[in-house]
Coordinates of C-alpha atoms in Angstrom, one line a residue:
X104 CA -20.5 9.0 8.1
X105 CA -18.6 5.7 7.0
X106 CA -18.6 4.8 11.4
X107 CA -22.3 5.4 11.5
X108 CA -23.2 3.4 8.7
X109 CA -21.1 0.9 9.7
X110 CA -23.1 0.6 13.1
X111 CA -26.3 0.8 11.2
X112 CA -25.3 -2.0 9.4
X113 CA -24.3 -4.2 12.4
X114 CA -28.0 -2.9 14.1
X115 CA -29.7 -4.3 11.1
X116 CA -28.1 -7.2 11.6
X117 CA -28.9 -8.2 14.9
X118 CA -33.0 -6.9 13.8
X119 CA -32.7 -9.4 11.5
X120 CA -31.7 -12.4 13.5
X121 CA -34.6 -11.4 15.8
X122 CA -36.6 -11.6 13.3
X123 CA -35.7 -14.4 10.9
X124 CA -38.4 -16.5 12.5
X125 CA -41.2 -14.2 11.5
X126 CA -43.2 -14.4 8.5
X127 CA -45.8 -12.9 7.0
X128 CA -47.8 -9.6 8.5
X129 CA -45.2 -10.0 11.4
X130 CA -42.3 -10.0 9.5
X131 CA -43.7 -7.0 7.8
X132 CA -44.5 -4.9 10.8
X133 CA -40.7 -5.7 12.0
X134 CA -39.9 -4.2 8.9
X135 CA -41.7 -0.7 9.4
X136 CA -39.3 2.3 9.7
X137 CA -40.4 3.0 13.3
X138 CA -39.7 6.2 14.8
X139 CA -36.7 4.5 16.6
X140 CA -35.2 3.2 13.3
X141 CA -35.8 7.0 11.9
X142 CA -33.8 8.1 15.0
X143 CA -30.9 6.0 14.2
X144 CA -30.6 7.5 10.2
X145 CA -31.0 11.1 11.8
X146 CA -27.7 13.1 10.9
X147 CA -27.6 14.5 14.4
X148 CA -26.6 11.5 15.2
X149 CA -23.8 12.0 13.0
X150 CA -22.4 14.8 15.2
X151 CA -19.8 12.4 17.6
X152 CA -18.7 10.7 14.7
X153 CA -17.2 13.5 13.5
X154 CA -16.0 14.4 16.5
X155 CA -14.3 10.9 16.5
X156 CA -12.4 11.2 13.3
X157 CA -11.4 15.2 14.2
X158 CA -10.0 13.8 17.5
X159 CA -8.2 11.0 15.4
X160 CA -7.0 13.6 12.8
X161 CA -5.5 15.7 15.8
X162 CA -4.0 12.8 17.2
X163 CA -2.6 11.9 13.6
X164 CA -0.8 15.7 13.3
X165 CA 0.2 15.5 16.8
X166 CA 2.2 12.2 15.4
X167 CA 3.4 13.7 12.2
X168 CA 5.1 16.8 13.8
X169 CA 6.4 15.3 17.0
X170 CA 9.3 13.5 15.5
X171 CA 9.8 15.3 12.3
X172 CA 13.0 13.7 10.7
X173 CA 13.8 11.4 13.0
X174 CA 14.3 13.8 15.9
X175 CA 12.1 13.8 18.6
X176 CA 10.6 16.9 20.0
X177 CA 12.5 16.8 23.0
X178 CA 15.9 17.7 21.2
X179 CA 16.9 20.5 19.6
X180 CA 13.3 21.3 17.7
X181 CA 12.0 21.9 21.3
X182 CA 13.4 25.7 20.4
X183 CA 11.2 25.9 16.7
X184 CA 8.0 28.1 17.8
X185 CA 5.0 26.0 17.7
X186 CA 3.8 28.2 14.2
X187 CA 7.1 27.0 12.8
X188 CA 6.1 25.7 9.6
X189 CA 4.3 29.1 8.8
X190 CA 6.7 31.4 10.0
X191 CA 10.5 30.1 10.2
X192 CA 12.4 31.7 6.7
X193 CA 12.6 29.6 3.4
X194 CA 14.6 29.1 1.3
X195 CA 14.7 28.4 -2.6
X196 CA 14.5 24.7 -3.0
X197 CA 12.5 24.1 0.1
X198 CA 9.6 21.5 -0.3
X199 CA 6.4 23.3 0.9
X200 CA 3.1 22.7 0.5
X201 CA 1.6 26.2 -1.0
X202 CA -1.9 27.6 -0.9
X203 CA -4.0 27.1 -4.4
X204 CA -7.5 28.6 -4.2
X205 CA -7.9 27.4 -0.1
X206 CA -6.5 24.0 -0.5
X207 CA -2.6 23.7 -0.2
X208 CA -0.6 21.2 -2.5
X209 CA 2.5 20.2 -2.6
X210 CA 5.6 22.7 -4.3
X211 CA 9.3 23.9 -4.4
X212 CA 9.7 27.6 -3.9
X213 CA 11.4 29.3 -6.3
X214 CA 12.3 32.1 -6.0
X215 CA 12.4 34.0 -2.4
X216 CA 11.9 38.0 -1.7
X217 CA 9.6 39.8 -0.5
X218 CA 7.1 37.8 -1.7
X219 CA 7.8 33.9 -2.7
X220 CA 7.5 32.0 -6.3
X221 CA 6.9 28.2 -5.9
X222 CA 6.2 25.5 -8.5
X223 CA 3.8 23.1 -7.6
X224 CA 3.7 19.1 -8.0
X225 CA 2.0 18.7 -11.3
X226 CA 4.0 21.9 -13.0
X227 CA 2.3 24.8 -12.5
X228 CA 3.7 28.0 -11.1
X229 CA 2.3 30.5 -8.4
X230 CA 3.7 33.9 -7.9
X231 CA 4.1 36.8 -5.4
X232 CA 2.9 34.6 -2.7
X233 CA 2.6 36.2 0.7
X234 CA 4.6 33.6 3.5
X235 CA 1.5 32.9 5.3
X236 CA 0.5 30.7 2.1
X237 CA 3.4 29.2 2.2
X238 CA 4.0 25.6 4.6
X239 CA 7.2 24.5 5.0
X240 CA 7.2 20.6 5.7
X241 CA 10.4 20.2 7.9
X242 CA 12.2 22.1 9.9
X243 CA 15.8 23.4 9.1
X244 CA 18.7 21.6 10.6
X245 CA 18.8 23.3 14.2
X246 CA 22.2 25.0 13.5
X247 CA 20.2 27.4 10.9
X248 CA 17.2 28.1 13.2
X249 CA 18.9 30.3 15.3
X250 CA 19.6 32.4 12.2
X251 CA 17.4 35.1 12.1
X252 CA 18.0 35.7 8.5
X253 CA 18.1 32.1 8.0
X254 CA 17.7 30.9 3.7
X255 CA 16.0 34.5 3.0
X256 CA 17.5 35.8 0.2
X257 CA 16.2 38.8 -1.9

C-alpha cells in the first residue's frame, strides 16, 4: 500500500504541473475523478505491490539465515536440515521465539521434556509447549549437531 500511494502521489504531481495553467471550468474538468484516475485507486492494483515486498521479505530471510553467527552457509551449517530451527533439539536456556496465540515472540525455554516451558520477553510463562511452537534462533555450535540427543533433557 505505502509503494502505491507513493506512485499516486508522484502521478498527481505530474497532473498538476499539466495543469497549473488552467483555470476555471478547465481546471475543474482536469480535476474530475475520471475512470482512469478511479483505475489507479483500484486495490487490484495493489496486488504487485505486495508481491514486491513478499519477494523483498524472502530475500530479507534468505539474508538473515545464510550467515547465521558469522558462519556462512557453505561451512559446517551446510549439514543443519533446511527445517533446522523447527526441528534440531533445545536445550534449557536456548533463546527461541515461541508461539503465543499465532504470532511468535521472543523467549528462553525453561524447562525441556516431552513437552517444553519457555518464558517470554516481557515475563510471562507458556507451558507444555509442543516443539513445533517452538523456533530456535541459532544454530548449535556444529560439534553438537551431530548429536542426536543433542541439549534434550527430560
Amino acid at each position: 500500500m505505502y509503494l502505491a500511494a507513493i506512485d499516486e502521489g508522484r502521478e498527481r504531481k505530474a497532473e498538476e504541473a499539466m495543469t497549473a495553467h488552467l483555470t476555471g471550468d478547465a481546471l475543474a474538468r482536469a480535476r474530475v475523478l475520471t475512470p482512469e484516475k478511479m483505475q489507479r485507486l483500484s486495490l487490484f492494483r495493489v496486488q504487485n505491490f505486495f508481491e514486491q515486498i513478499t519477494e523483498a521479505k524472502n530475500e530479507l530471510l534468505q539474508w538473515s539465515t545464510d550467515g547465521v553467527g558469522g558462519i556462512s552457509s557453505d561451512e559446517s551449517n551446510s549439514s543443519l536440515p533446511d527445517n533446522w530451527a523447527y526441528t534440531l533439539p533445545l536445550k534449557v536456556g536456548d533463546q527461541v521465539e515461541a508461539d503465543l496465540g499465532g504470532a511468535f515472540f521472543p523467549a528462553t525455554v525453561t524447562k525441556v521434556g516431552n513437552s517444553y516451558d519457555v518464558k517470554f520477553f516481557d515475563g510471562d510463562v507458556m507451558d507444555g509447549l509442543d516443539r513445533s511452537m517452538i523456533k530456535l534462533l541459532s544454530p548449535p555450535a556444529s560439534e553438537s549437531t551431530g548429536n542426536s540427543a543433542g541439549g534434550e533433557e527430560p
